[in-house]
PDB file of C-alpha atoms in Angstrom:
ATOM      1  CA  ILE A 290      24.513  66.926 144.015  1.00  0.00           C
ATOM      2  CA  ASP A 291      22.103  64.286 142.605  1.00  0.00           C
ATOM      3  CA  VAL A 292      22.932  62.682 138.987  1.00  0.00           C
ATOM      4  CA  PHE A 293      20.879  60.633 137.021  1.00  0.00           C
ATOM      5  CA  VAL A 294      22.159  58.394 134.263  1.00  0.00           C
ATOM      6  CA  PHE A 295      19.385  56.814 132.076  1.00  0.00           C
ATOM      7  CA  LEU A 296      20.856  54.638 129.722  1.00  0.00           C
ATOM      8  CA  GLY A 297      18.245  54.168 126.891  1.00  0.00           C
ATOM      9  CA  PRO A 298      19.596  52.767 124.606  1.00  0.00           C
ATOM     10  CA  GLN A 299      17.066  53.984 122.251  1.00  0.00           C
ATOM     11  CA  PRO A 300      15.636  57.388 122.252  1.00  0.00           C
ATOM     12  CA  ALA A 301      12.285  55.891 123.452  1.00  0.00           C
ATOM     13  CA  ASP A 302      13.804  54.008 126.417  1.00  0.00           C
ATOM     14  CA  PHE A 303      15.224  57.497 127.513  1.00  0.00           C
ATOM     15  CA  PHE A 304      11.588  58.949 127.816  1.00  0.00           C
ATOM     16  CA  TYR A 305      10.659  55.761 129.443  1.00  0.00           C
ATOM     17  CA  GLN A 306      13.200  56.173 132.007  1.00  0.00           C
ATOM     18  CA  TYR A 307      13.053  59.475 132.361  1.00  0.00           C
ATOM     19  CA  ASN A 308       9.366  59.915 133.095  1.00  0.00           C
ATOM     20  CA  SER A 309       9.403  56.913 135.189  1.00  0.00           C
ATOM     21  CA  LEU A 310      11.873  59.827 138.017  1.00  0.00           C
ATOM     22  CA  THR A 311       9.506  63.263 136.850  1.00  0.00           C
ATOM     23  CA  GLY A 312       5.986  61.992 135.988  1.00  0.00           C
ATOM     24  CA  LEU A 313       4.717  62.181 132.753  1.00  0.00           C
ATOM     25  CA  PRO A 314       3.701  65.865 131.799  1.00  0.00           C
ATOM     26  CA  ALA A 315       0.333  66.831 132.048  1.00  0.00           C
ATOM     27  CA  LEU A 316      -2.228  67.279 128.501  1.00  0.00           C
ATOM     28  CA  PRO A 317      -2.735  70.499 127.281  1.00  0.00           C
ATOM     29  CA  PRO A 318      -6.323  71.710 127.297  1.00  0.00           C
ATOM     30  CA  ARG A 319      -8.230  70.448 124.219  1.00  0.00           C
ATOM     31  CA  PHE A 320      -8.812  74.016 122.650  1.00  0.00           C
ATOM     32  CA  SER A 321      -5.421  74.968 123.093  1.00  0.00           C
ATOM     33  CA  VAL A 322      -3.978  72.714 120.398  1.00  0.00           C
ATOM     34  CA  ALA A 323      -6.851  73.565 118.060  1.00  0.00           C
ATOM     35  CA  TYR A 324      -6.728  76.765 115.543  1.00  0.00           C
ATOM     36  CA  HIS A 325      -6.922  80.430 117.500  1.00  0.00           C
ATOM     37  CA  GLN A 326      -8.282  83.286 115.480  1.00  0.00           C
ATOM     38  CA  CYS A 327      -6.089  85.821 115.725  1.00  0.00           C
ATOM     39  CA  ARG A 328      -5.585  89.750 114.496  1.00  0.00           C
ATOM     40  CA  TRP A 329      -4.519  93.009 115.587  1.00  0.00           C
ATOM     41  CA  ASN A 330      -7.769  95.141 116.915  1.00  0.00           C
ATOM     42  CA  TYR A 331     -11.164  93.957 116.670  1.00  0.00           C
ATOM     43  CA  LYS A 332     -12.979  96.785 116.538  1.00  0.00           C
ATOM     44  CA  ASN A 333     -15.887  96.181 118.780  1.00  0.00           C
ATOM     45  CA  GLU A 334     -18.482  93.660 119.756  1.00  0.00           C
ATOM     46  CA  ASP A 335     -20.306  93.552 116.579  1.00  0.00           C
ATOM     47  CA  ASP A 336     -16.591  92.864 114.985  1.00  0.00           C
ATOM     48  CA  VAL A 337     -15.901  89.951 116.278  1.00  0.00           C
ATOM     49  CA  SER A 338     -19.448  88.431 115.801  1.00  0.00           C
ATOM     50  CA  ALA A 339     -19.280  89.211 112.102  1.00  0.00           C
ATOM     51  CA  VAL A 340     -16.107  87.056 112.134  1.00  0.00           C
ATOM     52  CA  ASP A 341     -17.133  84.326 114.141  1.00  0.00           C
ATOM     53  CA  ALA A 342     -20.514  84.373 111.965  1.00  0.00           C
ATOM     54  CA  GLY A 343     -17.795  83.859 109.267  1.00  0.00           C
ATOM     55  CA  PHE A 344     -16.294  80.809 110.634  1.00  0.00           C
ATOM     56  CA  ASP A 345     -19.578  79.195 110.649  1.00  0.00           C
ATOM     57  CA  GLN A 346     -20.968  80.442 107.495  1.00  0.00           C
ATOM     58  CA  PHE A 347     -17.747  78.865 105.879  1.00  0.00           C
ATOM     59  CA  ASP A 348     -17.735  76.480 107.967  1.00  0.00           C
ATOM     60  CA  ILE A 349     -14.217  76.858 109.281  1.00  0.00           C
ATOM     61  CA  PRO A 350     -13.556  75.457 112.802  1.00  0.00           C
ATOM     62  CA  TYR A 351     -11.844  77.398 115.252  1.00  0.00           C
ATOM     63  CA  ASP A 352     -11.408  77.083 119.109  1.00  0.00           C
ATOM     64  CA  VAL A 353     -10.876  80.315 120.330  1.00  0.00           C
ATOM     65  CA  LEU A 354     -11.017  83.849 119.340  1.00  0.00           C
ATOM     66  CA  TRP A 355      -8.037  86.372 120.670  1.00  0.00           C
ATOM     67  CA  LEU A 356      -8.641  90.149 121.611  1.00  0.00           C
ATOM     68  CA  ASP A 357      -5.609  92.712 120.918  1.00  0.00           C
ATOM     69  CA  ILE A 358      -4.746  95.129 123.354  1.00  0.00           C
ATOM     70  CA  GLU A 359      -7.779  97.736 121.736  1.00  0.00           C
ATOM     71  CA  HIS A 360     -10.287  96.077 123.811  1.00  0.00           C
ATOM     72  CA  THR A 361      -9.157  97.679 126.811  1.00  0.00           C
ATOM     73  CA  ASP A 362     -10.011 100.577 128.561  1.00  0.00           C
ATOM     74  CA  GLY A 363      -7.253 103.165 127.383  1.00  0.00           C
ATOM     75  CA  LYS A 364      -4.500 100.322 126.961  1.00  0.00           C
ATOM     76  CA  ARG A 365      -5.062  99.304 130.329  1.00  0.00           C
ATOM     77  CA  TYR A 366      -4.726  95.311 130.551  1.00  0.00           C
ATOM     78  CA  PHE A 367      -7.580  93.907 132.560  1.00  0.00           C
ATOM     79  CA  THR A 368      -9.949  95.906 131.743  1.00  0.00           C
ATOM     80  CA  TRP A 369     -12.591  96.516 128.794  1.00  0.00           C
ATOM     81  CA  ASP A 370     -13.806  99.328 126.262  1.00  0.00           C
ATOM     82  CA  LYS A 371     -17.426 100.211 127.960  1.00  0.00           C
ATOM     83  CA  THR A 372     -18.007 102.072 124.245  1.00  0.00           C
ATOM     84  CA  GLN A 373     -16.929  99.198 122.140  1.00  0.00           C
ATOM     85  CA  PHE A 374     -17.317  96.378 124.408  1.00  0.00           C
ATOM     86  CA  PRO A 375     -20.049  97.212 126.291  1.00  0.00           C
ATOM     87  CA  ASN A 376     -21.351  93.410 127.049  1.00  0.00           C
ATOM     88  CA  PRO A 377     -17.818  91.523 127.030  1.00  0.00           C
ATOM     89  CA  LEU A 378     -19.700  88.585 129.298  1.00  0.00           C
ATOM     90  CA  ASN A 379     -22.413  87.955 126.398  1.00  0.00           C
ATOM     91  CA  MET A 380     -19.739  87.994 123.780  1.00  0.00           C
ATOM     92  CA  GLN A 381     -17.724  85.328 125.686  1.00  0.00           C
ATOM     93  CA  LYS A 382     -21.201  83.424 126.450  1.00  0.00           C
ATOM     94  CA  SER A 383     -21.908  83.903 122.836  1.00  0.00           C
ATOM     95  CA  LEU A 384     -18.833  81.853 122.098  1.00  0.00           C
ATOM     96  CA  GLY A 385     -18.837  79.705 125.293  1.00  0.00           C
ATOM     97  CA  ASP A 386     -22.253  78.215 123.611  1.00  0.00           C
ATOM     98  CA  LYS A 387     -20.185  77.133 120.700  1.00  0.00           C
ATOM     99  CA  GLY A 388     -18.040  75.627 122.675  1.00  0.00           C
ATOM    100  CA  ARG A 389     -15.212  78.595 121.650  1.00  0.00           C
ATOM    101  CA  LYS A 390     -13.482  80.594 124.010  1.00  0.00           C
ATOM    102  CA  MET A 391     -12.287  83.869 124.030  1.00  0.00           C
ATOM    103  CA  VAL A 392      -8.682  84.688 124.849  1.00  0.00           C
ATOM    104  CA  THR A 393      -7.953  88.781 125.718  1.00  0.00           C
ATOM    105  CA  ILE A 394      -4.267  89.727 125.438  1.00  0.00           C
ATOM    106  CA  VAL A 395      -1.990  91.170 128.832  1.00  0.00           C
ATOM    107  CA  ASP A 396       1.446  91.778 127.950  1.00  0.00           C
ATOM    108  CA  PRO A 397       3.781  92.112 130.787  1.00  0.00           C
ATOM    109  CA  HIS A 398       4.187  95.827 130.880  1.00  0.00           C
ATOM    110  CA  ILE A 399       1.639  98.090 132.921  1.00  0.00           C
ATOM    111  CA  LYS A 400       0.412 101.547 131.619  1.00  0.00           C
ATOM    112  CA  ARG A 401       1.548 104.177 134.272  1.00  0.00           C
ATOM    113  CA  ASP A 402      -1.676 105.996 134.666  1.00  0.00           C
ATOM    114  CA  GLY A 403      -2.709 107.290 138.065  1.00  0.00           C
ATOM    115  CA  GLY A 404      -6.248 106.135 137.537  1.00  0.00           C
ATOM    116  CA  TYR A 405      -5.459 102.760 136.935  1.00  0.00           C
ATOM    117  CA  LYS A 406      -5.992 100.391 139.909  1.00  0.00           C
ATOM    118  CA  VAL A 407      -3.404  97.726 138.617  1.00  0.00           C
ATOM    119  CA  HIS A 408      -0.882 100.699 138.242  1.00  0.00           C
ATOM    120  CA  GLN A 409      -1.379 101.857 141.724  1.00  0.00           C
ATOM    121  CA  ALA A 410      -1.366  98.743 143.332  1.00  0.00           C
ATOM    122  CA  ALA A 411       2.264  97.535 142.087  1.00  0.00           C
ATOM    123  CA  GLU A 412       3.386 101.046 142.314  1.00  0.00           C
ATOM    124  CA  ARG A 413       2.189 101.396 146.046  1.00  0.00           C
ATOM    125  CA  ASN A 414       3.790  97.819 146.148  1.00  0.00           C
ATOM    126  CA  GLY A 415       6.944  98.647 144.972  1.00  0.00           C
ATOM    127  CA  LEU A 416       6.178  95.206 142.647  1.00  0.00           C
ATOM    128  CA  TYR A 417       8.327  97.112 139.213  1.00  0.00           C
ATOM    129  CA  VAL A 418      11.790  96.665 138.096  1.00  0.00           C
ATOM    130  CA  LYS A 419      13.704  98.986 139.194  1.00  0.00           C
ATOM    131  CA  LYS A 420      16.692 101.744 137.982  1.00  0.00           C
ATOM    132  CA  LYS A 421      20.157 101.425 139.486  1.00  0.00           C
ATOM    133  CA  ASP A 422      19.109 104.690 141.643  1.00  0.00           C
ATOM    134  CA  GLY A 423      16.151 103.037 142.951  1.00  0.00           C
ATOM    135  CA  GLY A 424      13.641 104.302 140.995  1.00  0.00           C
ATOM    136  CA  ASP A 425      11.155 102.064 138.931  1.00  0.00           C
ATOM    137  CA  TYR A 426      11.566 101.882 135.471  1.00  0.00           C
ATOM    138  CA  ASP A 427       9.991 104.038 133.132  1.00  0.00           C
ATOM    139  CA  GLY A 428       9.846 102.310 129.634  1.00  0.00           C
ATOM    140  CA  TRP A 429       7.746 102.950 126.271  1.00  0.00           C
ATOM    141  CA  CYS A 430       5.217 100.541 124.362  1.00  0.00           C
ATOM    142  CA  TRP A 431       1.814 100.355 123.581  1.00  0.00           C
ATOM    143  CA  PRO A 432       0.018 102.368 126.035  1.00  0.00           C
ATOM    144  CA  GLY A 433       2.760 104.561 126.286  1.00  0.00           C
ATOM    145  CA  SER A 434       4.774 105.727 129.334  1.00  0.00           C
ATOM    146  CA  VAL A 435       4.680 101.877 130.856  1.00  0.00           C
ATOM    147  CA  SER A 436       6.554 100.190 133.959  1.00  0.00           C
ATOM    148  CA  TYR A 437       7.336  96.306 134.103  1.00  0.00           C
ATOM    149  CA  LEU A 438       6.745  93.931 137.057  1.00  0.00           C
ATOM    150  CA  ASP A 439       9.611  92.365 138.522  1.00  0.00           C
ATOM    151  CA  PHE A 440       8.519  88.798 138.183  1.00  0.00           C
ATOM    152  CA  LEU A 441      11.770  87.441 140.370  1.00  0.00           C
ATOM    153  CA  GLN A 442       9.897  88.474 143.600  1.00  0.00           C
ATOM    154  CA  PRO A 443       7.387  85.900 144.706  1.00  0.00           C
ATOM    155  CA  GLN A 444       4.933  88.246 145.847  1.00  0.00           C
ATOM    156  CA  VAL A 445       5.085  89.835 141.607  1.00  0.00           C
ATOM    157  CA  ARG A 446       4.163  86.540 141.112  1.00  0.00           C
ATOM    158  CA  GLN A 447       1.486  86.375 143.742  1.00  0.00           C
ATOM    159  CA  PHE A 448      -0.406  90.252 142.849  1.00  0.00           C
ATOM    160  CA  TRP A 449      -0.001  89.003 138.616  1.00  0.00           C
ATOM    161  CA  ALA A 450      -1.707  85.676 139.294  1.00  0.00           C
ATOM    162  CA  GLU A 451      -4.517  87.585 141.377  1.00  0.00           C
ATOM    163  CA  GLN A 452      -5.101  90.138 138.513  1.00  0.00           C
ATOM    164  CA  TYR A 453      -6.584  87.295 136.552  1.00  0.00           C
ATOM    165  CA  SER A 454      -9.877  86.518 139.680  1.00  0.00           C
ATOM    166  CA  TYR A 455     -13.072  87.131 138.490  1.00  0.00           C
ATOM    167  CA  SER A 456     -13.185  89.520 141.286  1.00  0.00           C
ATOM    168  CA  ASN A 457     -10.387  91.559 139.814  1.00  0.00           C
ATOM    169  CA  TYR A 458     -10.616  91.068 136.179  1.00  0.00           C
ATOM    170  CA  GLU A 459     -14.295  92.407 135.395  1.00  0.00           C
ATOM    171  CA  HIS A 460     -16.478  91.039 133.472  1.00  0.00           C
ATOM    172  CA  SER A 461     -14.445  88.158 132.428  1.00  0.00           C
ATOM    173  CA  SER A 462     -15.575  84.739 132.380  1.00  0.00           C
ATOM    174  CA  ARG A 463     -14.655  80.715 132.414  1.00  0.00           C
ATOM    175  CA  ASN A 464     -14.832  81.186 128.322  1.00  0.00           C
TER     176      ASN A 464
END
């Protein structure tokens, strides 16, 4: 066992000694420490545009606008409601042109829906938390019947990370 003792004697000395051993932490992206506009349910792209314009009209700075689960197709994460959000890339570009970003909420439960590709892949590859009988745990949350990914498995963490790629999360962008 390795033991490290930092003698200080002042708190600032302790942190200097600790960082000399571990290295300095990375600074968070600048946009992440500013104001984030978030509320449950923006109805559609026009609603998002109106809220964004209101901030401009009243000269209120913000850096990030969050969309809740209602932006999705049937509460399936990594999808878009094509009726209410038909042009998500244009919406993100509009915010990005002003130096703003959009974050779409993604919770760790997956809707149990045979037509949903994320659920299909998770079920097929045994990525869900299991019950004591070995079956997939079936819970309940915003989308209805859901299962939870077993993040203790490295392949689950890899699978989850891959869902955020532009090829898997269609109509997502850097903004």
